[in-house]
Amino acid sequence: MDDEAIIERYWQRDETAIQETQRKYYAYCSTIAYNILSSFEDTEECVADTWLKAWDAIPPARPDHFKSFLGRITHNLAVDRYRANRRCKSCGLTEVLQELEITSLDDPEAEIQRMAFKGVVSRFLRGLDPQTRRVFVLRYWYYEPLKTISRETGIREATVNSMLYRTRKKLKTYLTKEGWNP
Amino acid sequence: MKNSDIFWALYDMDDDLIREAKEAPMMKTNNVHPVRIMLIAAAVVVLLAGTALAISELWAPKLAALFGADEKQQELLDVGFVQNIGVSDSDNGVTITAEQLIGDANGVYILYSIKADDPKLLSAWTFPHYKLTLDGESRGKGCRDWADPGNLHDVEQRRDADGTLYFYDLLMTDPGESFSGKQAYVHVDYIDDMATDQDIFPVIWEGDIELSWEINYVPSEVRTYEIHQNVVWNDSTIQIESANISSIGITLTCSGIPTVTNDVEGLGNVVSIRDEYREIAGALSSPVSITLSNGTICEMDRNHLGGTKRYDDNGDVEFVTLFAGQIFREEAYPVSLCYELDGETFTVELK
């Protein structure tokens, strides 16, 4: 079933919309949650919550891109759960935070500033070559393990690692130029 | 801005960038040089030989690893504790074997292996779909669960060098029930691949595999402690009434765990999934550390922990069982569990 038809079912409050969503996007959403939480139980709960959030949001929402709409919900729920757990040394997200040299995941400062930097990061990413951008997003939004990124992109794991290192450095330089002051 | 704001900036990345990363075509992986394959094969042989020497024949290596039982610890435990099942069936190029079973008064872990004639068929994310009955009765809600601890988290470790996959099933007993003497029957009808980048899990095998055996084990002895400790969480008071500790796990008997409900009507099975969401129960199965009677403090993380919940007839959480990925012995039994919940630390004393 295509996404528009599924969304239409949400608008008609037809419960099969959720079943169709689960059938089509369980793999996608559960991967995002598992990459962050590294727990099957938490992943299951996050994904079940994703369907309910979608049910609550549509209507009034009519997402243009249903897949990324769901992915973002799962992503946000999983990050919330990760922060609530506060002890998951072996979670995928912990490894990513270490790479980004982030010791604690505090709330972002002023919302306005956060939104300003949202645009900056997206601009930075658009300036990268497509392959580097893809590797960077797979690692720092999907939290895919290096091995998976290597498999998906056909780039050797060591090369993925060095691409990420160089791009992190570039991002920090870019953000500093844009007024970021750590 | 703080350093952590980089995370939030990435978190807010534009939708089209998120979509683009996953929609790009999969690339072919580089071919591995034949010499490298030979070196890897040689290393695998050495590793396998080492494993065979290190682990006694009593426990399957995967099961021993799951519970962190080295050879000495296995010898300390009752022989009847583990049942070697060894029942196999094959169909359509796939063989599934019920390998071993380990149990205590609260339930059993069953270890299965899957082999395919074509080793490329199975990936580390391959999962069989099957039904299990005991004496003809299927095990209902809350009594059966995928085993979640330890090695299952690390999908690479689910797979042997020869391509054999392992999976576990945790089957919880009802209070006072024993599975010994019951006839187990497992029917596997398809296998799908839950690997990451598909929208729909592809079915990679269909067939009929049937396994049947009589369960026969001596449950690990348990110690029961009366606790009667209250934990306040989100304005609810949860009573931890007792703890039941065996060599392989800890089961807390609880009451007052709030049921999270929602007011969305007509969502069918999704509501039942949501109804099982009880965060406190999940937290109780995941202590930050366990202190043993010899003074050792075992720090836990998700690679060592597994847990499940059991529900009463009203659907309320009645028991929370946790597996710490290690064997508890007479000289080193758990005496306290330390938890963190919403940033608060609390301890459950098991004395």
mmCIF file of C-alpha atoms in Angstrom, chain B:
data_model
loop_
_atom_site.group_PDB
_atom_site.id
_atom_site.type_symbol
_atom_site.label_atom_id
_atom_site.label_comp_id
_atom_site.label_asym_id
_atom_site.label_seq_id
_atom_site.Cartn_x
_atom_site.Cartn_y
_atom_site.Cartn_z
ATOM 1 C CA MET B 1 26.434 27.068 22.677
ATOM 2 C CA LYS B 2 27.677 24.004 24.496
ATOM 3 C CA ASN B 3 29.395 21.007 23.005
ATOM 4 C CA SER B 4 26.214 18.953 23.358
ATOM 5 C CA ASP B 5 24.387 21.430 21.138
ATOM 6 C CA ILE B 6 26.141 19.832 18.164
ATOM 7 C CA PHE B 7 24.058 16.777 18.935
ATOM 8 C CA TRP B 8 20.838 18.783 18.939
ATOM 9 C CA ALA B 9 21.821 20.530 15.736
ATOM 10 C CA LEU B 10 22.284 17.131 14.084
ATOM 11 C CA TYR B 11 19.063 15.909 15.701
ATOM 12 C CA ASP B 12 17.167 18.691 13.912
ATOM 13 C CA MET B 13 18.659 17.915 10.521
ATOM 14 C CA ASP B 14 16.346 18.555 7.558
ATOM 15 C CA ASP B 15 14.025 15.751 6.454
ATOM 16 C CA ASP B 16 15.324 15.540 2.913
ATOM 17 C CA LEU B 17 18.865 14.855 4.162
ATOM 18 C CA ILE B 18 17.584 12.071 6.402
ATOM 19 C CA ARG B 19 15.630 10.570 3.544
ATOM 20 C CA GLU B 20 18.442 10.864 1.036
ATOM 21 C CA ALA B 21 20.851 8.848 3.210
ATOM 22 C CA LYS B 22 18.561 5.826 3.263
ATOM 23 C CA GLU B 23 17.273 6.083 -0.258
ATOM 24 C CA ALA B 24 20.667 5.976 -1.943
ATOM 25 C CA PRO B 25 21.255 2.618 -3.606
ATOM 26 C CA MET B 26 23.128 -0.103 -1.753
ATOM 27 C CA MET B 27 26.679 -0.461 -3.020
ATOM 28 C CA LYS B 28 28.410 -3.710 -3.663
ATOM 29 C CA THR B 29 30.923 -4.526 -0.973
ATOM 30 C CA ASN B 30 34.563 -4.890 -1.895
ATOM 31 C CA ASN B 31 35.709 -8.353 -2.680
ATOM 32 C CA VAL B 32 37.943 -9.819 -0.020
ATOM 33 C CA HIS B 33 41.321 -10.910 -1.256
ATOM 34 C CA PRO B 34 41.682 -14.741 -1.270
ATOM 35 C CA VAL B 35 44.773 -14.546 0.945
ATOM 36 C CA ARG B 36 42.763 -12.602 3.492
ATOM 37 C CA ILE B 37 40.038 -15.267 3.400
ATOM 38 C CA MET B 38 42.671 -17.938 4.116
ATOM 39 C CA LEU B 39 44.074 -15.936 7.030
ATOM 40 C CA ILE B 40 40.596 -15.384 8.453
ATOM 41 C CA ALA B 41 39.783 -19.090 8.082
ATOM 42 C CA ALA B 42 42.982 -20.021 9.904
ATOM 43 C CA ALA B 43 42.165 -17.610 12.731
ATOM 44 C CA VAL B 44 38.663 -19.049 13.018
ATOM 45 C CA VAL B 45 40.035 -22.584 13.312
ATOM 46 C CA VAL B 46 42.350 -21.480 16.133
ATOM 47 C CA LEU B 47 39.499 -19.697 17.902
ATOM 48 C CA LEU B 48 37.171 -22.660 17.599
ATOM 49 C CA ALA B 49 39.821 -25.012 18.956
ATOM 50 C CA GLY B 50 40.374 -22.679 21.896
ATOM 51 C CA THR B 51 36.648 -22.497 22.613
ATOM 52 C CA ALA B 52 36.262 -26.258 22.562
ATOM 53 C CA LEU B 53 39.012 -26.629 25.136
ATOM 54 C CA ALA B 54 37.738 -23.867 27.364
ATOM 55 C CA ILE B 55 34.105 -24.875 27.711
ATOM 56 C CA SER B 56 33.033 -28.173 29.207
ATOM 57 C CA GLU B 57 30.802 -30.508 27.263
ATOM 58 C CA LEU B 58 28.008 -30.055 29.750
ATOM 59 C CA TRP B 59 26.957 -26.651 28.515
ATOM 60 C CA ALA B 60 26.737 -25.565 24.916
ATOM 61 C CA PRO B 61 29.234 -22.708 24.481
ATOM 62 C CA LYS B 62 26.476 -20.283 23.475
ATOM 63 C CA LEU B 63 24.449 -21.101 26.551
ATOM 64 C CA ALA B 64 27.489 -20.875 28.813
ATOM 65 C CA ALA B 65 28.327 -17.490 27.334
ATOM 66 C CA LEU B 66 24.775 -16.271 27.829
ATOM 67 C CA PHE B 67 24.954 -16.906 31.557
ATOM 68 C CA GLY B 68 28.646 -16.143 31.913
ATOM 69 C CA ALA B 69 29.354 -19.629 33.261
ATOM 70 C CA ASP B 70 32.959 -20.703 32.924
ATOM 71 C CA GLU B 71 33.965 -24.340 33.247
ATOM 72 C CA LYS B 72 34.538 -24.179 37.002
ATOM 73 C CA GLN B 73 31.191 -22.523 37.630
ATOM 74 C CA GLN B 74 29.408 -25.108 35.525
ATOM 75 C CA GLU B 75 30.931 -27.889 37.643
ATOM 76 C CA LEU B 76 29.596 -26.262 40.798
ATOM 77 C CA LEU B 77 26.051 -26.480 39.535
ATOM 78 C CA ASP B 78 23.690 -29.390 39.557
ATOM 79 C CA VAL B 79 24.116 -31.760 36.589
ATOM 80 C CA GLY B 80 20.374 -31.912 36.080
ATOM 81 C CA PHE B 81 20.339 -28.183 35.666
ATOM 82 C CA VAL B 82 20.918 -28.427 31.895
ATOM 83 C CA GLN B 83 19.084 -30.714 29.501
ATOM 84 C CA ASN B 84 20.914 -31.696 26.321
ATOM 85 C CA ILE B 85 18.056 -31.878 23.828
ATOM 86 C CA GLY B 86 19.745 -32.451 20.471
ATOM 87 C CA VAL B 87 16.520 -32.804 18.470
ATOM 88 C CA SER B 88 16.732 -31.700 14.806
ATOM 89 C CA ASP B 89 14.518 -31.477 11.766
ATOM 90 C CA SER B 90 15.241 -30.319 8.211
ATOM 91 C CA ASP B 91 13.135 -29.025 5.363
ATOM 92 C CA ASN B 92 13.782 -27.072 2.208
ATOM 93 C CA GLY B 93 17.501 -26.690 2.872
ATOM 94 C CA VAL B 94 17.279 -25.549 6.486
ATOM 95 C CA THR B 95 17.991 -27.532 9.658
ATOM 96 C CA ILE B 96 16.862 -26.370 13.071
ATOM 97 C CA THR B 97 18.045 -28.046 16.254
ATOM 98 C CA ALA B 98 16.773 -27.639 19.798
ATOM 99 C CA GLU B 99 20.199 -27.740 21.440
ATOM 100 C CA GLN B 100 19.948 -27.266 25.185
ATOM 101 C CA LEU B 101 17.687 -26.085 27.931
ATOM 102 C CA ILE B 102 18.534 -24.514 31.241
ATOM 103 C CA GLY B 103 16.015 -23.736 33.931
ATOM 104 C CA ASP B 104 15.212 -22.561 37.402
ATOM 105 C CA ALA B 105 11.980 -22.362 39.354
ATOM 106 C CA ASN B 106 10.857 -19.394 37.261
ATOM 107 C CA GLY B 107 11.316 -20.694 33.768
ATOM 108 C CA VAL B 108 13.619 -22.173 31.162
ATOM 109 C CA TYR B 109 15.887 -20.895 28.446
ATOM 110 C CA ILE B 110 15.902 -23.014 25.312
ATOM 111 C CA LEU B 111 18.813 -22.677 22.888
ATOM 112 C CA TYR B 112 18.160 -23.422 19.213
ATOM 113 C CA SER B 113 20.501 -23.435 16.234
ATOM 114 C CA ILE B 114 19.709 -22.898 12.548
ATOM 115 C CA LYS B 115 21.846 -24.083 9.647
ATOM 116 C CA ALA B 116 21.178 -23.607 5.966
ATOM 117 C CA ASP B 117 22.555 -25.622 3.058
ATOM 118 C CA ASP B 118 23.261 -22.267 1.444
ATOM 119 C CA PRO B 119 25.165 -20.357 4.139
ATOM 120 C CA LYS B 120 24.386 -17.071 2.375
ATOM 121 C CA LEU B 121 20.709 -17.536 3.190
ATOM 122 C CA LEU B 122 21.065 -16.677 6.850
ATOM 123 C CA SER B 123 22.211 -13.353 8.213
ATOM 124 C CA ALA B 124 22.823 -12.287 11.781
ATOM 125 C CA TRP B 125 19.353 -10.728 11.735
ATOM 126 C CA THR B 126 17.520 -13.854 10.646
ATOM 127 C CA PHE B 127 14.613 -14.842 12.862
ATOM 128 C CA PRO B 128 12.432 -17.936 12.599
ATOM 129 C CA HIS B 129 8.709 -17.720 13.228
ATOM 130 C CA TYR B 130 7.459 -20.597 15.250
ATOM 131 C CA LYS B 131 4.850 -21.836 17.638
ATOM 132 C CA LEU B 132 5.678 -23.702 20.795
ATOM 133 C CA THR B 133 3.268 -25.830 22.795
ATOM 134 C CA LEU B 134 3.721 -27.770 26.008
ATOM 135 C CA ASP B 135 1.503 -30.837 26.323
ATOM 136 C CA GLY B 136 -0.528 -29.397 23.462
ATOM 137 C CA GLU B 137 -1.140 -26.007 25.088
ATOM 138 C CA SER B 138 0.388 -22.875 23.657
ATOM 139 C CA ARG B 139 2.108 -20.647 26.138
ATOM 140 C CA GLY B 140 0.088 -17.503 26.443
ATOM 141 C CA LYS B 141 0.714 -13.859 27.013
ATOM 142 C CA GLY B 142 3.359 -12.970 29.492
ATOM 143 C CA CYS B 143 4.652 -16.496 29.852
ATOM 144 C CA ARG B 144 6.840 -16.545 26.830
ATOM 145 C CA ASP B 145 9.374 -14.054 25.621
ATOM 146 C CA TRP B 146 12.356 -13.756 23.394
ATOM 147 C CA ALA B 147 15.450 -14.052 25.479
ATOM 148 C CA ASP B 148 17.021 -10.670 25.464
ATOM 149 C CA PRO B 149 20.258 -10.708 27.381
ATOM 150 C CA GLY B 150 23.883 -10.811 26.633
ATOM 151 C CA ASN B 151 24.956 -12.233 23.378
ATOM 152 C CA LEU B 152 21.674 -11.698 21.643
ATOM 153 C CA HIS B 153 22.386 -7.984 21.705
ATOM 154 C CA ASP B 154 25.534 -8.509 19.766
ATOM 155 C CA VAL B 155 24.226 -9.985 16.582
ATOM 156 C CA GLU B 156 27.677 -10.965 15.442
ATOM 157 C CA GLN B 157 27.920 -13.364 18.342
ATOM 158 C CA ARG B 158 24.691 -15.069 17.365
ATOM 159 C CA ARG B 159 26.486 -16.543 14.421
ATOM 160 C CA ASP B 160 29.233 -19.144 14.361
ATOM 161 C CA ALA B 161 32.064 -19.119 11.870
ATOM 162 C CA ASP B 162 30.381 -21.900 9.889
ATOM 163 C CA GLY B 163 27.264 -19.761 9.470
ATOM 164 C CA THR B 164 25.207 -21.495 12.177
ATOM 165 C CA LEU B 165 22.840 -19.097 13.892
ATOM 166 C CA TYR B 166 21.648 -19.360 17.468
ATOM 167 C CA PHE B 167 18.571 -18.017 19.120
ATOM 168 C CA TYR B 168 17.097 -18.346 22.557
ATOM 169 C CA ASP B 169 13.594 -18.616 23.863
ATOM 170 C CA LEU B 170 12.676 -17.810 27.414
ATOM 171 C CA LEU B 171 9.644 -19.680 28.659
ATOM 172 C CA MET B 172 8.338 -18.586 32.021
ATOM 173 C CA THR B 173 6.572 -20.969 34.356
ATOM 174 C CA ASP B 174 3.454 -20.007 36.231
ATOM 175 C CA PRO B 175 3.951 -19.852 40.002
ATOM 176 C CA GLY B 176 4.557 -23.359 41.353
ATOM 177 C CA GLU B 177 4.600 -24.884 37.871
ATOM 178 C CA SER B 178 7.359 -27.130 36.535
ATOM 179 C CA PHE B 179 7.955 -27.940 32.895
ATOM 180 C CA SER B 180 9.714 -31.236 33.633
ATOM 181 C CA GLY B 181 7.842 -34.187 32.139
ATOM 182 C CA LYS B 182 5.966 -31.992 29.644
ATOM 183 C CA GLN B 183 6.145 -32.637 25.937
ATOM 184 C CA ALA B 184 7.484 -29.659 24.029
ATOM 185 C CA TYR B 185 6.484 -29.236 20.386
ATOM 186 C CA VAL B 186 7.895 -26.546 18.122
ATOM 187 C CA HIS B 187 6.667 -25.829 14.598
ATOM 188 C CA VAL B 188 8.660 -23.444 12.429
ATOM 189 C CA ASP B 189 6.939 -22.354 9.222
ATOM 190 C CA TYR B 190 8.928 -19.424 7.923
ATOM 191 C CA ILE B 191 12.057 -17.381 8.498
ATOM 192 C CA ASP B 192 12.408 -13.715 7.746
ATOM 193 C CA ASP B 193 15.317 -11.371 7.737
ATOM 194 C CA MET B 194 15.001 -8.382 10.019
ATOM 195 C CA ALA B 195 18.070 -6.729 8.520
ATOM 196 C CA THR B 196 17.996 -3.051 8.433
ATOM 197 C CA ASP B 197 17.379 -1.540 5.120
ATOM 198 C CA GLN B 198 14.169 -3.122 3.933
ATOM 199 C CA ASP B 199 10.773 -1.594 4.367
ATOM 200 C CA ILE B 200 9.194 -5.023 4.677
ATOM 201 C CA PHE B 201 11.008 -8.030 6.116
ATOM 202 C CA PRO B 202 11.493 -10.498 3.306
ATOM 203 C CA VAL B 203 10.566 -14.110 3.974
ATOM 204 C CA ILE B 204 13.742 -15.983 3.107
ATOM 205 C CA TRP B 205 12.575 -19.506 3.820
ATOM 206 C CA GLU B 206 9.258 -21.325 4.064
ATOM 207 C CA GLY B 207 8.709 -24.922 5.065
ATOM 208 C CA ASP B 208 7.688 -27.190 7.899
ATOM 209 C CA ILE B 209 10.112 -28.012 10.643
ATOM 210 C CA GLU B 210 8.812 -29.856 13.668
ATOM 211 C CA LEU B 211 10.719 -30.549 16.862
ATOM 212 C CA SER B 212 9.349 -32.532 19.738
ATOM 213 C CA TRP B 213 10.953 -33.660 22.986
ATOM 214 C CA GLU B 214 10.156 -34.290 26.610
ATOM 215 C CA ILE B 215 11.432 -31.588 28.899
ATOM 216 C CA ASN B 216 13.535 -33.022 31.673
ATOM 217 C CA TYR B 217 15.645 -30.898 33.968
ATOM 218 C CA VAL B 218 16.169 -30.303 37.641
ATOM 219 C CA PRO B 219 15.426 -26.653 38.313
ATOM 220 C CA SER B 220 18.194 -24.654 39.899
ATOM 221 C CA GLU B 221 17.478 -24.146 43.590
ATOM 222 C CA VAL B 222 16.069 -20.808 44.607
ATOM 223 C CA ARG B 223 16.313 -18.645 47.680
ATOM 224 C CA THR B 224 13.356 -16.486 48.553
ATOM 225 C CA TYR B 225 13.632 -13.236 50.490
ATOM 226 C CA GLU B 226 10.750 -11.218 51.876
ATOM 227 C CA ILE B 227 11.399 -7.585 51.024
ATOM 228 C CA HIS B 228 8.282 -5.415 51.344
ATOM 229 C CA GLN B 229 9.940 -2.336 49.969
ATOM 230 C CA ASN B 230 7.991 0.511 48.408
ATOM 231 C CA VAL B 231 9.267 2.510 45.475
ATOM 232 C CA VAL B 232 7.519 5.745 44.577
ATOM 233 C CA TRP B 233 7.502 6.521 40.884
ATOM 234 C CA ASN B 234 5.394 9.113 39.082
ATOM 235 C CA ASP B 235 3.033 9.395 42.054
ATOM 236 C CA SER B 236 2.505 5.634 42.109
ATOM 237 C CA THR B 237 3.737 3.397 44.879
ATOM 238 C CA ILE B 238 5.126 0.091 43.714
ATOM 239 C CA GLN B 239 5.563 -2.659 46.265
ATOM 240 C CA ILE B 240 8.429 -5.097 45.821
ATOM 241 C CA GLU B 241 7.206 -7.932 47.949
ATOM 242 C CA SER B 242 9.823 -10.623 47.614
ATOM 243 C CA ALA B 243 12.849 -11.722 45.629
ATOM 244 C CA ASN B 244 13.498 -15.188 44.390
ATOM 245 C CA ILE B 245 17.131 -15.859 43.461
ATOM 246 C CA SER B 246 18.403 -18.849 41.542
ATOM 247 C CA SER B 247 21.820 -19.571 40.112
ATOM 248 C CA ILE B 248 20.874 -17.935 36.837
ATOM 249 C CA GLY B 249 18.475 -15.136 37.645
ATOM 250 C CA ILE B 250 16.540 -12.976 40.042
ATOM 251 C CA THR B 251 12.758 -12.663 40.090
ATOM 252 C CA LEU B 252 11.059 -9.836 41.954
ATOM 253 C CA THR B 253 7.413 -10.187 42.945
ATOM 254 C CA CYS B 254 5.747 -6.809 42.612
ATOM 255 C CA SER B 255 2.401 -5.139 42.860
ATOM 256 C CA GLY B 256 1.058 -1.679 42.180
ATOM 257 C CA ILE B 257 2.906 -1.219 38.908
ATOM 258 C CA PRO B 258 0.759 1.295 37.077
ATOM 259 C CA THR B 259 -0.795 0.243 33.832
ATOM 260 C CA VAL B 260 -0.260 2.843 31.168
ATOM 261 C CA THR B 261 -3.478 3.263 29.274
ATOM 262 C CA ASN B 262 -4.463 5.370 26.359
ATOM 263 C CA ASP B 263 -7.768 6.691 25.231
ATOM 264 C CA VAL B 264 -7.452 5.782 21.582
ATOM 265 C CA GLU B 265 -10.265 3.412 20.773
ATOM 266 C CA GLY B 266 -10.302 0.759 18.130
ATOM 267 C CA LEU B 267 -6.604 0.256 17.705
ATOM 268 C CA GLY B 268 -6.822 -3.474 18.182
ATOM 269 C CA ASN B 269 -3.483 -5.171 18.635
ATOM 270 C CA VAL B 270 -1.596 -1.926 18.862
ATOM 271 C CA VAL B 271 -3.358 -1.133 22.121
ATOM 272 C CA SER B 272 -2.302 -4.465 23.519
ATOM 273 C CA ILE B 273 1.292 -3.635 22.639
ATOM 274 C CA ARG B 274 0.887 -0.274 24.356
ATOM 275 C CA ASP B 275 -0.728 -1.864 27.380
ATOM 276 C CA GLU B 276 2.425 -3.866 27.929
ATOM 277 C CA TYR B 277 4.455 -0.717 28.196
ATOM 278 C CA ARG B 278 5.260 -0.393 31.818
ATOM 279 C CA GLU B 279 8.427 1.518 32.150
ATOM 280 C CA ILE B 280 8.874 0.802 35.815
ATOM 281 C CA ALA B 281 8.815 -2.923 35.159
ATOM 282 C CA GLY B 282 11.480 -2.493 32.512
ATOM 283 C CA ALA B 283 13.566 -0.459 34.934
ATOM 284 C CA LEU B 284 13.243 -3.088 37.656
ATOM 285 C CA SER B 285 14.657 -5.681 35.311
ATOM 286 C CA SER B 286 17.691 -3.463 34.675
ATOM 287 C CA PRO B 287 19.675 -2.677 37.833
ATOM 288 C CA VAL B 288 22.744 -0.486 37.511
ATOM 289 C CA SER B 289 24.708 -2.854 39.714
ATOM 290 C CA ILE B 290 24.340 -6.005 41.771
ATOM 291 C CA THR B 291 26.269 -6.424 45.021
ATOM 292 C CA LEU B 292 27.260 -9.987 45.873
ATOM 293 C CA SER B 293 27.671 -11.518 49.319
ATOM 294 C CA ASN B 294 31.460 -11.592 48.937
ATOM 295 C CA GLY B 295 31.511 -7.824 48.502
ATOM 296 C CA THR B 296 31.900 -7.829 44.735
ATOM 297 C CA ILE B 297 29.917 -5.124 42.983
ATOM 298 C CA CYS B 298 28.936 -6.186 39.481
ATOM 299 C CA GLU B 299 28.208 -3.198 37.301
ATOM 300 C CA MET B 300 25.562 -4.058 34.765
ATOM 301 C CA ASP B 301 25.076 -2.816 31.282
ATOM 302 C CA ARG B 302 22.805 -3.889 28.527
ATOM 303 C CA ASN B 303 25.275 -6.400 27.198
ATOM 304 C CA HIS B 304 24.887 -8.371 30.393
ATOM 305 C CA LEU B 305 21.254 -7.932 31.237
ATOM 306 C CA GLY B 306 18.116 -9.596 30.123
ATOM 307 C CA GLY B 307 14.704 -9.371 31.624
ATOM 308 C CA THR B 308 11.109 -10.217 31.209
ATOM 309 C CA LYS B 309 7.778 -9.577 32.896
ATOM 310 C CA ARG B 310 4.940 -11.835 33.817
ATOM 311 C CA TYR B 311 1.357 -10.700 34.133
ATOM 312 C CA ASP B 312 -1.510 -11.771 36.310
ATOM 313 C CA ASP B 313 -5.043 -12.447 35.060
ATOM 314 C CA ASN B 314 -5.832 -8.728 35.140
ATOM 315 C CA GLY B 315 -2.874 -7.943 32.914
ATOM 316 C CA ASP B 316 -0.932 -6.304 35.746
ATOM 317 C CA VAL B 317 2.762 -6.935 36.125
ATOM 318 C CA GLU B 318 3.209 -9.544 38.791
ATOM 319 C CA PHE B 319 6.806 -10.659 38.409
ATOM 320 C CA VAL B 320 9.909 -9.075 36.955
ATOM 321 C CA THR B 321 12.739 -11.441 36.132
ATOM 322 C CA LEU B 322 16.246 -10.363 35.342
ATOM 323 C CA PHE B 323 19.212 -12.297 34.084
ATOM 324 C CA ALA B 324 22.538 -10.742 34.844
ATOM 325 C CA GLY B 325 24.672 -12.718 32.416
ATOM 326 C CA GLN B 326 26.480 -14.428 35.241
ATOM 327 C CA ILE B 327 26.082 -17.365 37.533
ATOM 328 C CA PHE B 328 25.286 -16.767 41.187
ATOM 329 C CA ARG B 329 26.966 -19.267 43.501
ATOM 330 C CA GLU B 330 26.746 -20.151 47.152
ATOM 331 C CA GLU B 331 29.754 -17.988 48.055
ATOM 332 C CA ALA B 332 28.692 -15.084 45.876
ATOM 333 C CA TYR B 333 24.957 -14.571 45.982
ATOM 334 C CA PRO B 334 23.307 -11.233 45.280
ATOM 335 C CA VAL B 335 22.574 -9.212 48.402
ATOM 336 C CA SER B 336 21.398 -5.950 46.880
ATOM 337 C CA LEU B 337 20.272 -4.450 43.606
ATOM 338 C CA CYS B 338 20.980 -0.816 42.826
ATOM 339 C CA TYR B 339 18.693 1.056 40.428
ATOM 340 C CA GLU B 340 18.518 4.444 38.826
ATOM 341 C CA LEU B 341 15.114 5.722 37.912
ATOM 342 C CA ASP B 342 14.533 9.195 36.527
ATOM 343 C CA GLY B 343 17.923 10.188 37.920
ATOM 344 C CA GLU B 344 17.134 8.911 41.437
ATOM 345 C CA THR B 345 19.090 6.017 42.896
ATOM 346 C CA PHE B 346 17.477 3.401 45.097
ATOM 347 C CA THR B 347 18.576 0.057 46.446
ATOM 348 C CA VAL B 348 16.649 -3.138 46.967
ATOM 349 C CA GLU B 349 18.236 -5.131 49.777
ATOM 350 C CA LEU B 350 17.899 -8.887 49.374
ATOM 351 C CA LYS B 351 18.576 -9.825 52.988
#
